[in-house]
Short mmCIF file of C-alpha atoms and ligand atoms in Angstrom, two decimals:
data_model
loop_
_atom_site.label_atom_id
_atom_site.label_comp_id
_atom_site.label_asym_id
_atom_site.label_seq_id
_atom_site.Cartn_x
_atom_site.Cartn_y
_atom_site.Cartn_z
CA UNK P 1 57.50 -10.27 -38.46
CA UNK P 2 58.07 -8.37 -35.04
CA UNK P 3 61.98 -7.72 -34.46
CA UNK P 4 63.49 -6.62 -31.42
CA UNK P 5 65.77 -4.47 -32.98
CA UNK P 6 66.46 -2.79 -36.21
CA UNK P 7 69.69 -4.74 -36.61
CA UNK P 8 67.97 -8.10 -36.95
CA UNK P 9 65.33 -6.40 -39.11
CA UNK P 10 67.94 -5.31 -41.42
CA UNK P 11 69.91 -8.11 -41.90
CA UNK P 12 66.51 -9.91 -42.53
CA UNK P 13 65.63 -7.79 -45.12
CA UNK P 14 69.02 -7.40 -46.62
CA UNK P 15 69.34 -11.03 -47.20
CA UNK P 16 65.86 -10.97 -48.86
CA UNK P 17 64.54 -13.05 -46.00
CA UNK P 18 61.50 -10.78 -46.11
CA UNK P 19 60.58 -7.70 -48.05
CA UNK P 20 59.85 -3.98 -47.05
CA UNK P 21 56.47 -4.38 -48.29
CA UNK P 22 55.88 -7.44 -46.58
CA UNK P 23 57.43 -5.64 -43.04
CA UNK P 24 55.42 -2.70 -44.00
CA UNK P 25 51.92 -4.33 -44.48
CA UNK P 26 52.49 -6.39 -41.29
CA UNK P 27 52.43 -2.85 -39.35
CA UNK P 28 49.97 -0.80 -41.46
CA UNK P 29 47.81 -4.32 -40.05
CA UNK P 30 48.52 -3.97 -36.48
CA UNK P 31 48.20 -0.35 -36.66
CA UNK P 32 44.09 -1.21 -37.94
CA UNK P 33 43.48 -3.89 -35.30
CA UNK P 34 44.83 -1.31 -32.69
CA UNK P 35 42.40 1.74 -34.09
CA UNK P 36 40.62 1.81 -31.25
CA UNK P 37 43.98 2.75 -28.94
CA UNK P 38 43.68 6.18 -30.98
CA UNK P 39 47.43 6.24 -31.27
CA UNK P 40 47.47 7.63 -34.81
CA UNK P 41 45.93 10.66 -36.05
CA UNK P 42 46.69 9.93 -39.81
CA UNK P 43 48.00 6.63 -41.31
CA UNK P 44 49.91 6.34 -44.67
CA UNK P 45 48.22 3.71 -45.69
CA UNK P 46 49.09 3.98 -49.30
CA UNK P 47 52.31 6.08 -49.65
CA UNK P 48 53.83 3.74 -47.04
CA UNK P 49 53.35 0.87 -49.06
CA UNK P 50 54.36 2.76 -52.25
CA UNK P 51 57.43 3.72 -50.68
CA UNK P 52 58.23 0.29 -49.37
CA UNK P 53 57.83 -1.03 -52.85
CA UNK P 54 60.46 1.49 -53.97
CA UNK P 55 62.65 0.29 -51.40
CA UNK P 56 62.33 -3.32 -52.56
CA UNK P 57 62.96 -2.43 -56.37
CA UNK P 58 66.06 -0.18 -55.36
CA UNK P 59 67.76 -3.40 -53.36
CA UNK P 60 66.71 -6.09 -56.35
CA UNK P 61 68.45 -3.36 -58.79
CA UNK P 62 71.21 -3.69 -56.41
CA UNK P 63 71.18 -0.14 -54.86
CA UNK P 64 72.63 0.68 -51.85
CA UNK P 65 70.78 0.84 -48.98
CA UNK P 66 70.34 3.21 -46.56
CA UNK P 67 71.16 3.28 -43.28
CA UNK P 68 67.74 2.95 -41.95
CA UNK P 69 66.65 1.15 -44.67
CA UNK P 70 62.85 0.01 -44.29
CA UNK P 71 62.97 1.10 -40.70
CA UNK P 72 59.21 1.15 -39.76
CA UNK P 73 58.71 4.99 -38.07
CA UNK P 74 56.14 6.97 -36.45
CA UNK P 75 56.36 10.68 -36.34
CA UNK P 76 54.85 13.06 -34.00
CA UNK P 77 51.92 15.10 -35.67
CA UNK P 78 53.70 18.39 -34.71
CA UNK P 79 56.64 17.25 -37.18
CA UNK P 80 56.17 18.01 -40.87
CA UNK P 81 55.73 15.96 -43.59
CA UNK P 82 55.20 17.56 -47.34
CA UNK P 83 51.60 16.88 -48.49
CA UNK P 84 51.00 15.35 -45.14
CA UNK P 85 48.21 16.44 -42.45
CA UNK P 86 49.94 18.25 -39.90
CA UNK P 87 47.79 18.79 -37.05
CA UNK P 88 49.54 19.43 -33.60
CA UNK P 89 46.48 17.56 -32.27
CA UNK P 90 44.56 20.64 -32.46
CA UNK P 91 41.34 21.36 -33.73
CA UNK P 92 42.89 24.69 -35.47
CA UNK P 93 45.34 22.82 -37.62
CA UNK P 94 42.65 19.57 -37.98
CA UNK P 95 42.65 20.46 -41.88
CA UNK P 96 46.08 21.68 -42.49
CA UNK P 97 48.81 19.94 -44.65
CA UNK P 98 52.69 20.68 -44.54
CA UNK P 99 53.76 22.56 -47.27
CA UNK P 100 57.34 21.12 -46.72
CA UNK P 101 59.51 18.72 -45.10
CA UNK P 102 61.30 19.09 -41.69
CA UNK P 103 64.67 18.67 -41.54
CA UNK P 104 64.46 15.61 -39.40
CA UNK P 105 61.96 14.11 -41.84
CA UNK P 106 64.23 14.61 -44.92
CA UNK P 107 67.40 13.06 -43.38
CA UNK P 108 65.72 9.69 -42.33
CA UNK P 109 63.57 9.53 -45.82
CA UNK P 110 67.35 9.90 -47.20
CA UNK P 111 68.59 7.02 -45.42
CA UNK P 112 65.37 4.51 -46.45
CA UNK P 113 63.17 4.67 -43.59
CA UNK P 114 59.67 4.19 -43.67
CA UNK P 115 56.89 6.74 -41.92
CA UNK P 116 53.78 4.93 -41.38
CA UNK P 117 51.99 7.78 -39.83
CA UNK P 118 51.79 10.77 -37.27
CA UNK P 119 50.88 10.38 -34.00
CA UNK P 120 48.92 11.14 -31.40
CA UNK P 121 49.86 14.14 -28.76
CA UNK P 122 49.06 16.61 -26.61
CA UNK P 123 47.86 19.63 -28.18
CA UNK P 124 50.74 21.51 -29.56
CA UNK P 125 52.91 19.79 -26.92
CA UNK P 126 51.49 21.02 -24.06
CA UNK P 127 50.95 18.29 -21.58
CA UNK P 128 52.02 14.96 -19.63
CA UNK P 129 49.14 12.68 -20.61
CA UNK P 130 48.11 13.04 -24.10
CA UNK P 131 44.53 14.23 -22.74
CA UNK P 132 45.11 17.64 -24.25
CA UNK P 133 44.98 16.12 -27.79
CA UNK P 134 41.64 17.21 -29.64
CA UNK P 135 41.67 14.09 -31.21
CA UNK P 136 41.22 12.10 -27.92
CA UNK P 137 43.03 9.99 -25.72
CA UNK P 138 45.85 7.10 -25.89
CA UNK P 139 45.60 4.39 -23.40
CA UNK P 140 48.43 3.47 -21.65
CA UNK P 141 49.38 0.15 -23.40
CA UNK P 142 50.28 -1.69 -20.30
CA UNK P 143 46.79 -0.61 -18.46
CA UNK P 144 43.79 0.82 -20.59
CA UNK P 145 42.63 2.76 -17.25
CA UNK P 146 46.07 5.12 -17.49
CA UNK P 147 47.49 7.52 -19.59
CA UNK P 148 50.34 6.81 -21.87
CA UNK P 149 52.31 10.03 -20.41
CA UNK P 150 52.79 13.11 -22.70
CA UNK P 151 53.25 14.98 -24.87
CA UNK P 152 54.64 12.57 -27.13
CA UNK P 153 52.24 9.63 -25.81
CA UNK P 154 51.11 8.37 -29.10
CA UNK P 155 54.97 8.01 -30.69
CA UNK P 156 55.64 5.99 -27.12
CA UNK P 157 52.50 4.05 -27.12
CA UNK P 158 53.02 3.19 -30.54
CA UNK P 159 56.82 1.92 -30.18
CA UNK P 160 55.54 0.07 -26.83
CA UNK P 161 52.57 -1.66 -28.86
CA UNK P 162 54.63 -2.63 -31.92
CA UNK P 163 52.82 -0.22 -34.43
CA UNK P 164 56.37 1.01 -35.48
CA UNK P 165 59.82 0.37 -34.29
CA UNK P 166 61.37 3.77 -34.08
CA UNK P 167 59.04 6.99 -33.42
CA UNK P 168 60.00 10.73 -33.27
CA UNK P 169 58.82 13.15 -30.68
CA UNK P 170 59.30 16.52 -29.01
CA UNK P 171 60.86 17.11 -25.85
CA UNK P 172 60.43 20.54 -24.52
CA UNK P 173 60.08 19.55 -20.84
CA UNK P 174 59.93 15.95 -20.84
CA UNK P 175 57.58 15.07 -23.22
CA UNK P 176 59.83 12.19 -25.34
CA UNK P 177 61.63 10.86 -21.93
CA UNK P 178 58.38 10.76 -19.41
CA UNK P 179 56.15 8.93 -21.71
CA UNK P 180 59.10 6.57 -22.81
CA UNK P 181 58.99 5.95 -19.14
CA UNK P 182 55.23 5.43 -18.90
CA UNK P 183 55.19 3.00 -21.49
CA UNK P 184 58.45 0.42 -20.85
CA UNK P 185 60.97 2.11 -23.46
CA UNK P 186 63.89 4.10 -23.98
CA UNK P 187 63.31 8.12 -24.69
CA UNK P 188 66.41 10.26 -25.65
CA UNK P 189 66.04 14.06 -25.70
CA UNK P 190 69.38 15.66 -27.09
CA UNK P 191 70.92 18.60 -26.61
CA UNK P 192 69.73 21.49 -27.58
CA UNK P 193 70.85 22.27 -31.12
CA UNK P 194 72.14 18.35 -31.61
CA UNK P 195 68.97 18.26 -34.17
CA UNK P 196 67.48 20.78 -36.47
CA UNK P 197 63.83 21.97 -35.24
CA UNK P 198 63.25 23.37 -38.82
CA UNK P 199 59.97 22.02 -39.76
CA UNK P 200 58.81 21.05 -35.60
CA UNK P 201 56.13 23.30 -35.21
CA UNK P 202 57.60 26.14 -32.18
CA UNK P 203 56.24 25.42 -28.74
CA UNK P 204 59.01 27.20 -26.73
CA UNK P 205 61.60 27.32 -29.17
CA UNK P 206 64.52 27.72 -26.67
CA UNK P 207 63.51 24.54 -25.00
CA UNK P 208 62.19 22.40 -27.76
CA UNK P 209 64.12 19.41 -29.11
CA UNK P 210 63.04 16.34 -31.54
CA UNK P 211 63.87 13.48 -29.56
CA UNK P 212 64.04 9.85 -30.30
CA UNK P 213 61.57 6.60 -28.95
CA UNK P 214 62.87 3.31 -29.36
CA UNK P 215 62.69 -0.26 -27.85
CA UNK P 216 66.62 -0.04 -26.79
CA UNK P 217 69.88 1.97 -26.96
CA UNK P 218 71.15 0.97 -30.22
CA UNK P 219 68.27 1.77 -32.21
CA UNK P 220 67.98 5.17 -30.66
CA UNK P 221 72.00 6.01 -31.15
CA UNK P 222 71.25 5.08 -35.02
CA UNK P 223 68.67 7.52 -35.39
CA UNK P 224 69.75 10.33 -33.36
CA UNK P 225 73.40 9.69 -35.77
CA UNK P 226 71.35 10.47 -39.03
CA UNK P 227 69.08 13.35 -37.52
CA UNK P 228 72.32 15.10 -35.86
CA UNK P 229 74.06 17.89 -37.41
CA UNK P 230 73.79 21.40 -38.17
CA UNK P 231 71.25 22.93 -40.65
CA UNK P 232 71.36 26.39 -42.52
CA UNK P 233 68.14 26.41 -41.98
CA UNK P 234 67.82 26.57 -38.02
CA UNK P 235 69.74 29.11 -36.62
CA UNK P 236 69.87 27.35 -33.05
CA UNK P 237 71.35 24.33 -34.78
CA UNK P 238 74.64 23.66 -33.68
CA UNK P 239 77.95 23.19 -35.43
CA UNK P 240 79.55 20.85 -32.71
CA UNK P 241 80.99 17.79 -34.74
CA UNK P 242 78.64 14.55 -34.91
CA UNK P 243 79.88 11.47 -32.97
CA UNK P 244 79.68 7.87 -34.06
CA UNK P 245 77.54 7.11 -31.38
CA UNK P 246 77.64 3.19 -31.58
CA UNK P 247 81.39 3.76 -31.34
CA UNK P 248 81.30 6.18 -27.97
CA UNK P 249 78.61 3.88 -26.32
CA UNK P 250 81.09 0.75 -26.84
CA UNK P 251 83.80 2.54 -24.52
CA UNK P 252 81.65 2.93 -21.62
CA UNK P 253 82.57 1.08 -18.83
CA UNK P 254 80.59 0.44 -15.89
CA UNK P 255 83.48 0.11 -13.68
CA UNK P 256 84.65 3.44 -12.38
CA UNK P 257 81.36 5.20 -13.54
CA UNK P 258 80.67 8.41 -11.32
CA UNK P 259 77.12 8.47 -10.90
CA UNK P 260 75.77 11.54 -9.32
CA UNK P 261 72.81 10.98 -7.07
CA UNK P 262 71.06 14.16 -6.14
CA UNK P 263 69.38 14.12 -2.84
CA UNK P 264 66.67 16.54 -4.50
CA UNK P 265 65.65 13.61 -7.07
CA UNK P 266 64.58 11.55 -4.02
CA UNK P 267 62.05 13.77 -1.84
CA UNK P 268 59.85 12.25 0.56
CA UNK P 269 56.68 12.47 -1.30
CA UNK P 270 58.28 10.39 -3.76
CA UNK P 271 55.88 7.08 -5.29
CA UNK P 272 57.70 4.24 -2.94
CA UNK P 273 58.12 1.70 -5.67
CA UNK P 274 59.49 4.02 -8.15
CA UNK P 275 62.12 5.03 -5.20
CA UNK P 276 62.80 1.37 -4.24
CA UNK P 277 63.44 0.53 -8.12
CA UNK P 278 65.60 3.14 -8.70
CA UNK P 279 67.34 3.05 -5.74
CA UNK P 280 67.89 -0.67 -6.31
CA UNK P 281 69.09 -0.19 -9.60
CA UNK P 282 71.71 2.30 -8.57
CA UNK P 283 73.13 -0.28 -6.06
CA UNK P 284 73.27 -2.82 -8.75
CA UNK P 285 75.79 -0.57 -10.44
CA UNK P 286 77.45 0.38 -7.43
CA UNK P 287 77.91 -3.98 -7.18
CA UNK P 288 79.25 -3.62 -10.53
CA UNK P 289 82.04 -1.29 -10.06
CA UNK P 290 80.61 2.70 -10.30
CA UNK P 291 81.01 4.93 -7.63
CA UNK P 292 77.75 6.73 -6.21
CA UNK P 293 78.65 9.81 -5.63
CA UNK P 294 75.74 12.16 -3.43
CA UNK P 295 75.74 15.30 -4.95
CA UNK P 296 73.32 18.30 -4.22
CA UNK P 297 71.44 20.16 -6.62
CA UNK P 298 70.15 23.85 -4.53
CA UNK P 299 67.05 25.20 -5.82
CA UNK P 300 65.42 22.32 -7.30
CA UNK P 301 62.35 23.29 -6.19
CA UNK P 302 62.28 26.27 -8.77
CA UNK P 303 62.55 24.24 -11.57
CA UNK P 304 58.93 23.52 -12.57
CA UNK P 305 57.95 27.31 -11.86
CA UNK P 306 60.81 28.89 -14.07
CA UNK P 307 59.88 26.55 -16.36
CA UNK P 308 56.09 27.26 -16.66
CA UNK P 309 56.81 30.97 -16.90
CA UNK P 310 59.45 30.63 -19.94
CA UNK P 311 57.84 28.39 -21.71
CA UNK P 312 54.29 30.05 -21.44
CA UNK P 313 55.84 33.23 -22.56
CA UNK P 314 57.53 31.72 -25.26
CA UNK P 315 54.25 29.79 -26.33
CA UNK P 316 52.20 33.24 -26.30
CA UNK P 317 54.29 34.52 -28.65
CA UNK P 318 54.80 31.36 -31.01
CA UNK P 319 50.98 30.82 -31.07
CA UNK P 320 50.14 34.09 -32.26
CA UNK P 321 50.51 33.11 -35.66
CA UNK P 322 47.70 31.17 -35.63
CA UNK P 323 44.77 33.68 -36.06
CA UNK P 324 42.29 32.31 -38.56
CA UNK P 325 43.98 34.13 -41.28
CA UNK P 326 46.73 31.97 -42.42
CA UNK P 327 46.56 28.95 -40.73
CA UNK P 328 44.13 26.47 -40.68
CA UNK P 329 40.31 26.40 -38.78
CA UNK P 330 38.73 30.06 -39.33
CA UNK P 331 35.62 30.49 -37.46
CA UNK P 332 32.23 31.31 -39.49
CA UNK P 333 30.67 33.30 -37.24
CA UNK P 334 32.50 36.73 -36.86
CA UNK P 335 31.30 39.97 -38.15
CA UNK P 336 34.43 41.95 -38.81
CA UNK P 337 38.12 41.35 -38.63
CA UNK P 338 39.00 41.75 -34.79
CA UNK P 339 36.13 39.23 -34.12
CA UNK P 340 37.53 36.77 -36.75
CA UNK P 341 40.75 36.36 -34.64
CA UNK P 342 39.12 36.40 -31.45
CA UNK P 343 36.77 33.66 -32.29
CA UNK P 344 39.05 31.32 -34.53
CA UNK P 345 41.53 31.16 -31.27
CA UNK P 346 38.68 30.66 -28.92
CA UNK P 347 37.17 27.91 -31.14
CA UNK P 348 40.38 26.87 -32.73
CA UNK P 349 42.01 26.24 -29.16
CA UNK P 350 41.63 23.62 -26.66
CA UNK P 351 41.66 24.75 -22.88
CA UNK P 352 45.53 23.97 -21.63
CA UNK P 353 46.60 25.96 -24.93
CA UNK P 354 44.73 29.09 -23.93
CA UNK P 355 45.66 28.73 -20.38
CA UNK P 356 49.36 28.89 -21.26
CA UNK P 357 48.80 31.66 -23.73
CA UNK P 358 47.24 33.75 -21.43
CA UNK P 359 50.00 32.71 -18.55
CA UNK P 360 52.30 33.74 -21.19
CA UNK P 361 50.71 37.15 -21.88
CA UNK P 362 50.45 38.06 -18.40
CA UNK P 363 53.92 37.43 -17.42
CA UNK P 364 55.70 39.19 -20.56
CA UNK P 365 53.62 41.97 -19.73
CA UNK P 366 55.05 45.38 -18.86
CA UNK P 367 54.20 45.50 -15.22
CA UNK P 368 55.17 41.78 -14.63
CA UNK P 369 58.01 41.20 -16.92
CA UNK P 370 60.62 41.94 -14.41
CA UNK P 371 58.89 40.33 -11.36
CA UNK P 372 58.27 36.70 -13.36
CA UNK P 373 59.68 36.72 -16.94
CA UNK P 374 63.31 38.50 -15.96
CA UNK P 375 63.50 36.29 -12.69
CA UNK P 376 62.55 33.02 -14.75
CA UNK P 377 65.40 33.85 -16.97
CA UNK P 378 67.77 34.42 -13.99
CA UNK P 379 67.29 31.40 -12.64
CA UNK P 380 67.42 29.37 -15.89
CA UNK P 381 71.17 30.61 -15.38
CA UNK P 382 71.70 29.70 -12.08
CA UNK P 383 70.35 26.08 -12.88
CA UNK P 384 73.05 25.90 -15.74
CA UNK P 385 75.60 26.68 -13.67
CA UNK P 386 74.71 24.37 -10.92
CA UNK P 387 74.27 21.16 -13.72
CA UNK P 388 77.57 22.45 -15.22
CA UNK P 389 79.14 22.19 -12.12
CA UNK P 390 77.58 19.02 -11.02
CA UNK P 391 78.52 17.23 -14.25
CA UNK P 392 82.44 18.63 -13.31
CA UNK P 393 82.45 16.32 -10.54
CA UNK P 394 80.86 13.12 -12.02
CA UNK P 395 80.13 11.69 -15.60
CA UNK P 396 76.41 11.32 -15.60
CA UNK P 397 73.61 12.42 -12.67
CA UNK P 398 70.72 9.55 -12.26
CA UNK P 399 67.20 9.79 -10.65
CA UNK P 400 63.72 8.84 -11.43
CA UNK P 401 62.08 10.00 -15.20
CA UNK P 402 58.89 10.83 -13.28
CA UNK P 403 57.99 10.88 -9.23
CA UNK P 404 54.80 8.13 -9.66
CA UNK P 405 54.03 5.54 -12.16
CA UNK P 406 51.22 5.95 -15.09
CA UNK P 407 48.32 7.52 -13.50
CA UNK P 408 44.76 7.01 -14.02
CA UNK P 409 43.01 8.61 -17.20
CA UNK P 410 41.08 11.78 -15.73
CA UNK P 411 43.04 11.70 -12.37
CA UNK P 412 44.61 15.28 -13.17
CA UNK P 413 42.68 16.99 -15.59
CA UNK P 414 40.96 19.29 -13.12
CA UNK P 415 44.52 20.03 -11.39
CA UNK P 416 47.04 21.61 -13.79
CA UNK P 417 49.48 22.55 -11.44
CA UNK P 418 49.45 18.62 -9.97
CA UNK P 419 49.56 17.84 -13.77
CA UNK P 420 52.71 19.89 -14.03
CA UNK P 421 54.34 18.06 -11.39
CA UNK P 422 54.60 15.27 -13.54
CA UNK P 423 57.68 17.07 -14.85
CA UNK P 424 59.47 17.88 -11.72
CA UNK P 425 62.26 15.57 -13.02
CA UNK P 426 62.89 15.68 -16.72
CA UNK P 427 62.53 19.70 -16.56
CA UNK P 428 65.87 20.49 -15.31
CA UNK P 429 67.94 19.10 -18.56
CA UNK P 430 65.52 21.16 -20.74
CA UNK P 431 66.29 24.25 -19.05
CA UNK P 432 70.18 23.76 -19.18
CA UNK P 433 69.93 22.13 -22.84
CA UNK P 434 71.82 18.91 -21.50
CA UNK P 435 70.99 15.35 -23.40
CA UNK P 436 68.83 13.20 -21.03
CA UNK P 437 67.46 10.15 -21.49
CA UNK P 438 64.46 7.89 -20.16
CA UNK P 439 65.78 4.22 -19.78
CA UNK P 440 63.07 1.37 -18.18
CA UNK P 441 63.41 -0.39 -15.12
CA UNK P 442 61.37 -2.79 -15.39
CA UNK P 443 57.39 -3.04 -13.29
CA UNK P 444 56.54 -1.52 -9.99
CA UNK P 445 54.46 -3.98 -7.83
CA UNK P 446 50.82 -2.97 -9.85
CA UNK P 447 52.86 -3.99 -12.85
CA UNK P 448 53.17 -0.41 -14.27
CA UNK P 449 56.48 0.28 -15.76
CA UNK P 450 58.85 2.81 -14.51
CA UNK P 451 61.70 4.54 -15.94
CA UNK P 452 65.30 5.99 -15.04
CA UNK P 453 66.42 9.44 -15.92
CA UNK P 454 69.82 10.05 -16.81
CA UNK P 455 71.47 13.67 -17.67
CA UNK P 456 74.93 13.91 -19.25
CA UNK P 457 76.82 16.97 -20.09
CA UNK P 458 76.63 18.88 -23.79
CA UNK P 459 76.85 16.54 -26.30
CA UNK P 460 77.66 13.28 -24.55
CA UNK P 461 74.81 11.11 -26.17
CA UNK P 462 77.15 8.56 -26.74
CA UNK P 463 78.05 8.45 -23.33
CA UNK P 464 74.81 8.59 -22.14
CA UNK P 465 72.89 6.18 -24.42
CA UNK P 466 76.38 3.80 -23.56
CA UNK P 467 75.65 3.95 -19.55
CA UNK P 468 71.59 3.42 -20.15
CA UNK P 469 72.48 0.41 -22.39
CA UNK P 470 74.28 -0.98 -19.39
CA UNK P 471 70.92 -0.52 -17.29
CA UNK P 472 68.87 -1.64 -19.60
CA UNK P 473 70.89 -4.95 -20.73
CA UNK P 474 70.82 -5.79 -16.73
CA UNK P 475 67.75 -5.84 -16.67
N1 LIG A 501 54.59 18.16 -20.17
C1 LIG A 501 55.31 19.47 -20.39
C2 LIG A 501 54.60 20.54 -20.63
O1 LIG A 501 53.56 20.36 -20.62
C3 LIG A 501 56.53 19.16 -21.22
C4 LIG A 501 55.92 19.42 -22.55
C5 LIG A 501 56.76 18.87 -23.54
O2 LIG A 501 57.59 18.13 -23.47
N2 LIG A 501 56.29 19.02 -24.71
O3 LIG A 501 55.04 21.60 -21.17
#
């Protein structure tokens, strides 16, 4: 029943060798047998089957199948599906039900995708290990003592464990790419504005993007093609025309490809296995006719600092709406209005979310705004210039997705700074808003997945996925 690609599943569905219902039943059974992995927060047992049966009827009645006909998908639990629970893996939204659909969800539905359920994540997408979930950890599918990455840890584990064919995640600083790297799958964060954020619960609005987690680049491109495009409900969604990604991917040659290799992406501290595997792949590409260009991206060491100032500032403002009055959890212990706000937030938010609200409030406060927030905005601008300049000289910038392979559960929970460093290579593309992907490189000496990270210029998703596909195919 497992298909290695959607194309394969689709041809079996359209030739009626199998039914949508049988496929969905198979996935739901698998989800049930993997319950202890905690990958899904909510499973749509009934509605998924109902939907599958409706699709089967549509086909037998001669209806035209959509582009994603019968594709079994998982949705990160910070993306709204009308009438479904939307928790953001937070106690504060534990029983909250969405009253509308995200634009991304509507577009998938219009093309006949099937939603199996909502996946576990770090609370409000803040984290790199899925350990900040109010609903518990998710083990890495390749080593249950380790983390799957975060914050889209549930989505990555679902795809890697065969509990969904494709999953949506969200990526603010690496939350699609880093877990994809940790789970041996493809994770794409498109250009900022490529996919509507309407219905994605905001963490840091000028960084947040919905992204796609899939087993291969073709599936990712297909789903991106459905999701991409302007949306009147998101003022930051782009008017840039949507490309034919499959066609663009087919035109990317390895021969003559200029791959920028920044020395800053290979620091002394880089895990030796990760370094060896990424460099090995780069040499292979060179042997196939690509040109490796040494580049330098000065000031890369400020990426993490600038990122955590800017996203905490935005988060402190975005999360103000969770006040016990308008959404979700309300404390029962409060005696007056002020205490109701304070207690609801104190009891409803987890540790990391509170840390970020405090940090963000601090960097925006009157005395510190210029020193921290304004400075970080200036750094963001410098990064944009540097990456633009670099991509005038090369087609793509390559490096590792993460400085280390999946780490042990609990290893970094007491040291937030170390946890933040997990994003050191994914954060720059988020700061500049360029598209980036993590593509699997295989397994290290401990049999843990390692990913390679690629960044292209704005709206070059087709080219980006074309290069990624070469890398994945040559494995
Ligand atoms: N790990 C990063 C953070 O905690 C990225 C999160 C994300 O991309 N949503 O901010």
